[in-house]
Amino acid sequence: MSPPVSTEERVESLLWPFVERLVDSWQLPGVAMCVVHDGDRVRTRGFGARDVRTGDPVTEDTLFHLASVSKTVVATAVLQLVEAGELDLDAGVTAYLPDLVWADPRAEGMTVRHLLSHRSGLGDVSDYGWHEPELDDGALARFAARVAGWTLERNPGTGFAYSNAAYELLGHLVATVAGRPFEDAVRERVLQPVGMTTSTFLRADVPAHLGALPHLGLPPRVVDGAYPYTRRHAPSSTLHSSVAELGRWTVAHLAGGAGLMSPRSHEAMWTSEGGAGGQWHAEMALGWFRGTHRGYAVVSHSGEDPGFSTSLAMVPDRGVGVVVLADSNTAPTFTLTKVALDVLLGQELADPPLPPVTVPLAPVLERSGVTPAAELYRRLAEADAEEVDLDEVGFSDAVWGVIEMHRTDLAWPLLELWQRVQPDSAQMELNTGWAHEIDGRLEEARRHLRRAVELDPDDEEAATMLARLSEGRGG
């Protein structure tokens, strides 16, 4: 009988080769991963480059923009203040923020708990303003004042609706109670105590030799001046960290918040506040999602901003956790997270997923233009052997980041190709409408958004965007 295979051996023989194959077949710029087992045993590894122009490798210390995984740090800071008696989860947030003038009287019923669990009634941001970053200490307070002027979309506490704006308010709340800028407060209260000494919400503090750069468009490239950073959205999005330091973050949370808060407060943070939808994100706790994988309870959060995709997931009952960071928003971080959990849980692995059709199309589009790329798409679609995934998701992932960065010049060739090969795609119409909006062609934008809704009446994003443009509202 063969001796049992250790977790370390499974990681070396199964997980790392799987990731190498996927990074190669998907032609991803760079990925970093961390796995935690037995509660505190950490393994890390980098793949690919932090900048494809230089080829500088991704390492365990490379700092990635974390996007919405940042919210787990904000939630931790808020629960610390609750434990210290400086905040009450069920108190109205307006009382803690006397500097804000609230336009909707229903905001009086909005509690700290509602903000943490995305049940505040607030809508979400429509334009993050990455192309016009605000870098001064007052940026977050100004945005909080803007949010206070919004009309709520529903009564507080009556339903789940993911809101980045709610976390900007929470960050402003932390800064107000602490009496110092948000970034300083969370560094002192949360990051330093757990040993995350190079992690930072301030991009200016990221050493140039450690920072991963966002890769955008098709093919994925570093676009000068394009980076998803502004201090008005710091709490929801701008934590920079490495898999080495997020390993410490994961260990602390698997240990019930050790070094951060009491086990009782940590349990309260991870207790479900109600349904959120989907198997992996079935329920929303206070800053964390709860779901299941292979029959085990999973606590997680993921993030995606232009040029970055991130994921952190834990199975507390088994003492395991996974962190996946990528410097492109075309990386299948969710797939890598599930595969890594399977390795840690002793499951068998399937082959890596097929790369999106945009991978072989990218060099043709760049070198020869739309028509030859469309011809290649048709040949791939008609081939007997399935070589690529023809789904529209590949196109959407490749285009939305450059649109959000207001670099529509990089989006239009791909949008033209997408329209030629998938003319009945609702996602294509949505992104085309969005690009027209960014370029100021509002009637064209409305026309494409109406078509998106016709093709997919359940597309809430297109319907919301169309309603906003029709009513002249901003986000």
XYZ file of C-alpha atoms in Angstrom:
475
model
C 0.000 0.000 0.000
C 1.320 3.447 -0.945
C 1.813 5.921 1.905
C -0.733 8.749 2.062
C 0.142 11.809 -0.002
C 0.666 14.960 2.060
C -1.044 18.252 1.296
C 2.322 19.770 0.382
C 2.901 16.994 -2.137
C -0.564 17.489 -3.657
C 0.108 21.206 -4.014
C 3.441 20.560 -5.742
C 2.319 17.701 -7.967
C -1.248 18.818 -8.799
C -1.946 22.469 -8.121
C 1.159 24.245 -9.380
C 1.284 22.277 -12.680
C -2.441 22.990 -13.185
C -1.863 26.715 -12.730
C 1.142 26.671 -15.066
C -0.904 24.984 -17.791
C -3.774 27.430 -17.406
C -1.541 30.526 -17.360
C 0.134 29.269 -20.528
C -3.003 28.221 -22.424
C -4.919 31.377 -21.472
C -1.806 33.534 -22.101
C -2.299 35.355 -18.810
C 0.166 38.096 -17.873
C 0.639 37.098 -14.231
C -0.898 35.225 -11.282
C 0.081 34.802 -7.641
C -1.392 32.162 -5.339
C -1.368 31.270 -1.679
C -2.773 28.149 -0.057
C -3.205 27.646 3.677
C -3.753 24.241 5.266
C -3.900 22.889 8.802
C -4.854 26.392 9.906
C -1.421 27.980 9.602
C 0.680 26.147 7.000
C 1.208 28.526 4.101
C 2.500 27.870 0.581
C 2.867 30.651 -1.995
C 3.977 30.953 -5.598
C 4.022 33.454 -8.459
C 3.499 32.767 -12.165
C 4.148 34.976 -15.172
C 5.019 38.658 -15.122
C 3.959 41.674 -13.099
C 4.614 43.745 -16.254
C 4.703 42.037 -19.655
C 6.798 44.888 -21.081
C 9.748 44.094 -18.817
C 9.090 40.447 -17.996
C 9.694 41.132 -14.283
C 8.326 38.024 -12.567
C 5.420 37.812 -10.165
C 6.670 36.679 -6.746
C 5.050 36.030 -3.386
C 5.860 39.659 -2.470
C 4.370 41.299 -5.582
C 1.695 43.805 -4.548
C -1.601 43.602 -6.445
C -4.562 45.972 -6.413
C -7.151 43.837 -4.588
C -10.387 45.474 -5.780
C -13.332 44.354 -3.610
C -11.309 41.999 -1.396
C -10.422 45.358 0.219
C -13.878 45.300 1.832
C -12.860 42.492 4.193
C -10.327 44.852 5.796
C -12.935 47.606 6.145
C -15.369 45.159 7.764
C -12.675 44.049 10.190
C -11.902 47.658 11.129
C -15.597 48.373 11.741
C -16.009 45.276 13.945
C -12.965 46.376 15.932
C -14.650 49.727 16.602
C -17.843 47.925 17.608
C -15.895 45.732 20.026
C -14.204 48.824 21.459
C -17.605 50.415 22.115
C -17.027 53.220 19.613
C -19.744 52.005 17.228
C -23.033 50.148 17.554
C -23.896 47.804 14.686
C -27.577 48.616 14.943
C -27.321 52.344 15.470
C -28.237 54.743 12.689
C -25.167 55.698 10.688
C -26.324 59.297 10.269
C -25.647 59.961 13.956
C -21.992 59.008 13.506
C -21.550 61.230 10.444
C -22.825 64.684 11.445
C -20.871 66.294 8.615
C -23.162 64.774 5.982
C -26.484 66.189 4.776
C -28.850 63.390 3.788
C -31.272 63.980 0.941
C -33.512 60.975 1.612
C -35.234 60.895 5.034
C -35.175 57.097 4.913
C -31.412 57.289 5.516
C -32.245 57.832 9.199
C -33.056 54.108 9.343
C -29.749 53.041 7.751
C -27.544 51.215 10.263
C -23.897 50.197 10.324
C -25.054 46.586 9.941
C -27.016 47.498 6.819
C -23.944 49.062 5.209
C -21.744 46.062 6.026
C -24.246 43.558 4.645
C -25.227 45.490 1.487
C -28.742 46.092 2.796
C -28.485 49.861 3.101
C -30.877 50.717 0.281
C -28.091 52.606 -1.503
C -27.476 52.115 -5.189
C -24.050 51.578 -6.675
C -21.463 53.674 -8.459
C -21.890 54.052 -12.219
C -18.548 55.714 -13.040
C -15.593 55.187 -10.726
C -13.602 58.055 -12.172
C -10.383 56.039 -12.477
C -9.446 58.337 -15.380
C -9.681 61.401 -13.112
C -8.194 60.242 -9.802
C -8.568 62.303 -6.649
C -5.458 61.860 -4.506
C -5.871 64.294 -1.610
C -6.949 63.540 1.971
C -10.407 65.030 1.395
C -11.384 62.824 -1.548
C -13.283 60.211 0.460
C -15.217 62.774 2.506
C -16.292 64.555 -0.668
C -17.568 61.323 -2.165
C -19.395 60.439 1.067
C -21.134 63.824 0.889
C -22.144 63.026 -2.675
C -23.582 59.639 -1.645
C -25.556 61.309 1.146
C -27.269 63.294 -1.596
C -28.562 60.187 -3.356
C -32.146 58.953 -3.211
C -32.245 55.443 -1.772
C -33.324 52.694 -4.156
C -35.213 50.848 -1.409
C -35.884 51.067 2.297
C -32.856 50.172 4.433
C -32.820 46.547 5.565
C -35.350 45.306 3.014
C -33.102 43.473 0.557
C -29.589 42.681 -0.618
C -28.052 44.879 -3.323
C -24.277 45.040 -3.619
C -23.074 48.611 -3.129
C -19.518 49.886 -3.338
C -20.860 53.252 -2.221
C -21.905 51.695 1.104
C -18.275 50.772 1.759
C -17.086 54.269 0.909
C -19.444 55.453 3.663
C -18.029 52.831 6.028
C -14.503 53.986 5.236
C -15.520 57.572 5.927
C -17.088 56.354 9.168
C -13.830 54.659 10.220
C -11.889 57.829 9.404
C -14.370 60.015 11.298
C -14.329 57.886 14.447
C -10.548 57.440 14.329
C -9.916 61.110 13.643
C -7.383 60.426 10.886
C -7.408 59.594 7.158
C -8.995 56.253 6.339
C -5.784 54.743 4.965
C -3.824 55.632 8.112
C -6.536 54.319 10.412
C -6.781 50.869 8.825
C -3.018 50.540 8.537
C -2.605 51.146 12.266
C -5.669 49.206 13.467
C -5.767 46.261 11.053
C -2.811 45.762 8.726
C 0.137 46.291 11.069
C -1.173 44.114 13.940
C -1.490 41.108 11.623
C 1.939 41.628 10.064
C 0.822 43.052 6.707
C 3.567 45.667 6.768
C 3.889 46.347 3.034
C 0.145 46.195 2.351
C -1.383 49.625 1.799
C -4.482 51.450 0.604
C -2.238 54.205 -0.778
C -0.847 53.521 -4.218
C 1.952 56.036 -3.617
C 3.279 53.690 -0.914
C 3.646 50.739 -3.328
C 7.340 50.346 -4.245
C 7.788 50.460 -8.018
C 9.761 47.198 -8.017
C 6.952 45.352 -6.192
C 3.778 46.622 -7.843
C 1.890 44.540 -10.388
C 0.559 46.626 -13.249
C -2.926 46.218 -14.761
C -3.109 44.541 -18.163
C -6.048 45.690 -20.260
C -7.687 45.110 -23.611
C -6.963 42.550 -26.300
C -4.250 41.413 -26.239
C -3.739 42.317 -22.551
C -1.245 45.164 -22.323
C -0.061 47.817 -19.891
C -1.713 51.085 -20.905
C 0.248 54.167 -19.872
C -1.653 56.243 -17.336
C -4.426 53.670 -16.866
C -4.637 52.360 -13.299
C -7.750 51.728 -11.157
C -6.947 54.057 -8.294
C -8.601 57.051 -6.674
C -8.885 57.814 -2.980
C -12.608 58.459 -3.199
C -13.035 54.715 -3.700
C -10.258 53.591 -1.358
C -12.427 51.571 1.093
C -14.226 49.540 -1.546
C -11.309 48.841 -3.823
C -7.757 50.081 -3.368
C -5.953 47.821 -0.883
C -2.650 46.603 -2.367
C -1.247 43.388 -0.940
C 0.739 40.247 -1.739
C -0.023 36.564 -1.397
C 2.653 36.365 1.310
C 0.837 38.924 3.460
C -2.649 37.722 2.564
C -1.508 34.337 3.819
C -1.145 35.960 7.250
C -4.570 37.556 6.817
C -6.082 34.151 6.031
C -4.351 32.451 8.982
C -5.647 35.132 11.354
C -9.232 34.667 10.196
C -9.041 30.870 10.273
C -7.944 31.313 13.893
C -11.114 33.252 14.750
C -9.668 36.706 14.209
C -6.541 36.140 16.298
C -4.646 39.407 16.724
C -7.554 41.373 15.277
C -10.612 40.909 17.489
C -12.210 38.525 19.957
C -13.606 35.200 18.714
C -17.070 36.445 19.629
C -16.760 39.523 17.417
C -15.289 37.429 14.642
C -18.189 35.002 14.823
C -20.602 37.938 14.570
C -18.756 39.201 11.480
C -19.090 35.828 9.767
C -22.749 35.250 10.720
C -25.152 35.398 7.792
C -27.414 38.416 7.487
C -29.546 36.808 4.776
C -29.576 35.595 1.211
C -27.440 37.123 -1.521
C -27.968 34.656 -4.389
C -25.913 31.864 -5.946
C -24.183 28.817 -4.481
C -20.791 30.366 -3.774
C -22.259 33.699 -2.611
C -25.477 32.288 -1.204
C -25.527 34.513 1.860
C -24.054 37.814 2.959
C -22.448 38.243 6.361
C -20.770 41.447 7.584
C -18.309 42.131 4.796
C -17.933 38.474 3.784
C -19.925 36.114 1.586
C -20.954 32.657 2.740
C -21.621 29.686 0.487
C -20.698 26.057 -0.049
C -18.143 24.009 -1.949
C -18.109 20.204 -1.953
C -20.567 20.312 0.919
C -18.361 22.510 3.100
C -19.202 26.018 4.284
C -17.036 28.600 2.509
C -16.369 32.174 3.617
C -15.047 34.328 0.803
C -14.775 37.557 -1.111
C -13.640 38.298 -4.642
C -12.794 41.429 -6.564
C -12.467 42.728 -10.086
C -11.398 46.117 -11.383
C -9.864 47.101 -14.731
C -6.692 45.045 -15.110
C -7.012 43.056 -11.879
C -8.951 40.027 -10.632
C -8.734 38.650 -7.085
C -10.224 35.983 -4.850
C -9.926 34.886 -1.223
C -11.814 31.857 0.120
C -11.689 29.787 3.301
C -13.185 26.520 4.513
C -13.023 27.113 8.273
C -14.088 23.592 9.247
C -11.066 22.177 7.442
C -8.618 24.954 8.294
C -7.857 25.698 4.643
C -7.800 28.859 2.570
C -6.857 30.088 -0.889
C -5.790 33.454 -2.289
C -5.598 34.109 -6.040
C -4.348 37.428 -7.442
C -4.080 38.273 -11.151
C -2.852 41.359 -13.005
C -5.557 41.091 -15.671
C -9.341 40.945 -15.450
C -9.401 38.103 -17.994
C -7.968 35.582 -15.519
C -10.321 32.836 -14.272
C -9.580 33.476 -10.596
C -12.781 31.782 -9.475
C -11.809 28.583 -11.319
C -8.333 28.678 -9.777
C -9.835 29.188 -6.329
C -12.098 26.155 -6.649
C -9.292 23.997 -8.037
C -6.987 24.987 -5.177
C -9.682 24.167 -2.629
C -10.172 20.792 -4.305
C -6.461 20.061 -3.964
C -6.566 20.998 -0.278
C -9.724 18.936 0.288
C -8.327 15.830 -1.433
C -10.596 15.950 -4.478
C -9.755 14.815 -8.012
C -9.013 17.523 -10.558
C -10.461 17.977 -14.031
C -8.452 19.352 -16.939
C -8.012 23.138 -17.122
C -10.881 24.914 -18.879
C -10.539 25.793 -22.529
C -9.128 29.264 -23.155
C -11.555 31.899 -24.433
C -11.680 32.401 -28.182
C -10.215 35.852 -27.667
C -6.802 34.287 -26.938
C -6.112 33.174 -30.553
C -8.006 36.191 -31.918
C -5.879 38.729 -30.042
C -2.688 38.634 -32.133
C -4.660 38.545 -35.392
C -6.783 41.524 -34.360
C -3.683 43.467 -33.329
C -1.626 42.566 -36.395
C -4.182 42.365 -39.209
C -7.437 43.939 -38.040
C -11.076 43.006 -37.646
C -11.812 41.121 -40.876
C -9.014 38.490 -40.579
C -9.869 38.046 -36.892
C -13.528 37.457 -37.759
C -12.500 34.883 -40.371
C -10.394 33.058 -37.758
C -13.361 33.069 -35.359
C -15.564 31.402 -37.961
C -12.944 28.741 -38.684
C -12.620 27.987 -34.974
C -16.408 27.860 -34.597
C -16.702 25.389 -37.473
C -13.777 23.160 -36.414
C -14.544 19.567 -35.464
C -12.231 19.623 -32.451
C -13.185 21.979 -29.637
C -10.100 24.119 -29.091
C -11.456 27.265 -27.460
C -14.482 28.516 -25.545
C -16.647 30.530 -27.940
C -18.760 32.061 -25.167
C -19.264 35.831 -25.163
C -17.662 36.099 -21.710
C -14.221 36.164 -23.307
C -15.159 39.244 -25.306
C -16.794 40.936 -22.341
C -13.801 40.339 -20.067
C -11.457 41.734 -22.697
C -13.412 44.929 -23.343
C -15.066 46.205 -20.166
C -11.841 47.195 -18.400
C -10.716 49.625 -21.092
C -14.203 51.126 -21.280
C -14.267 51.662 -17.519
C -10.860 53.328 -17.775
C -12.340 55.647 -20.454
C -9.932 54.234 -23.060
C -12.569 53.518 -25.680
C -9.942 53.852 -28.421
C -8.757 50.411 -27.321
C -12.309 49.051 -27.115
C -13.731 49.878 -30.544
C -11.767 47.339 -32.650
C -12.810 44.543 -30.292
C -16.412 45.768 -30.184
C -16.519 45.770 -33.997
C -15.139 42.236 -34.086
C -17.598 41.113 -31.414
C -20.520 42.584 -33.340
C -19.476 40.754 -36.502
C -19.139 37.324 -34.923
C -21.867 37.485 -32.239
C -24.412 40.005 -33.569
C -27.162 38.836 -31.192
C -25.124 39.190 -28.009
C -26.848 41.288 -25.346
C -23.491 41.753 -23.615
C -22.020 43.139 -26.828
C -24.854 45.647 -27.123
C -24.476 46.649 -23.465
C -20.745 47.270 -23.764
C -21.186 49.092 -27.075
C -23.785 51.346 -25.474
C -21.476 51.981 -22.537
C -18.602 52.928 -24.864
C -20.858 55.341 -26.755
C -21.867 56.906 -23.437
C -18.227 57.427 -22.458
C -17.616 59.078 -25.846
C -20.614 61.373 -25.381
C -22.887 59.843 -28.033
C -25.885 59.436 -25.748
C -28.531 58.662 -28.371
C -26.340 55.900 -29.804
C -25.794 54.657 -26.270
C -29.523 54.476 -25.615
C -30.119 52.690 -28.921
C -27.647 49.923 -28.116
C -28.872 49.606 -24.528
C -32.458 49.236 -25.724
C -31.259 46.469 -28.033
C -29.471 44.792 -25.110
C -32.699 44.760 -23.107
C -34.629 43.405 -26.102
C -32.143 40.548 -26.459
C -32.084 39.832 -22.714
C -35.029 41.255 -20.757
C -33.435 39.958 -17.540
C -30.268 42.025 -18.008
C -30.602 44.329 -14.995
C -27.318 46.099 -15.724
C -28.445 47.187 -19.185
C -31.875 48.195 -17.891
C -30.343 50.248 -15.073
C -27.884 51.953 -17.417
C -30.659 52.736 -19.894
C -32.886 54.169 -17.150
C -30.012 56.319 -15.861
C -29.286 57.724 -19.314
C -32.960 58.267 -20.062
C -33.435 60.178 -16.813
C -30.128 62.034 -17.025
C -28.846 60.613 -13.741
C -25.209 60.035 -12.775
C -23.632 57.647 -10.291
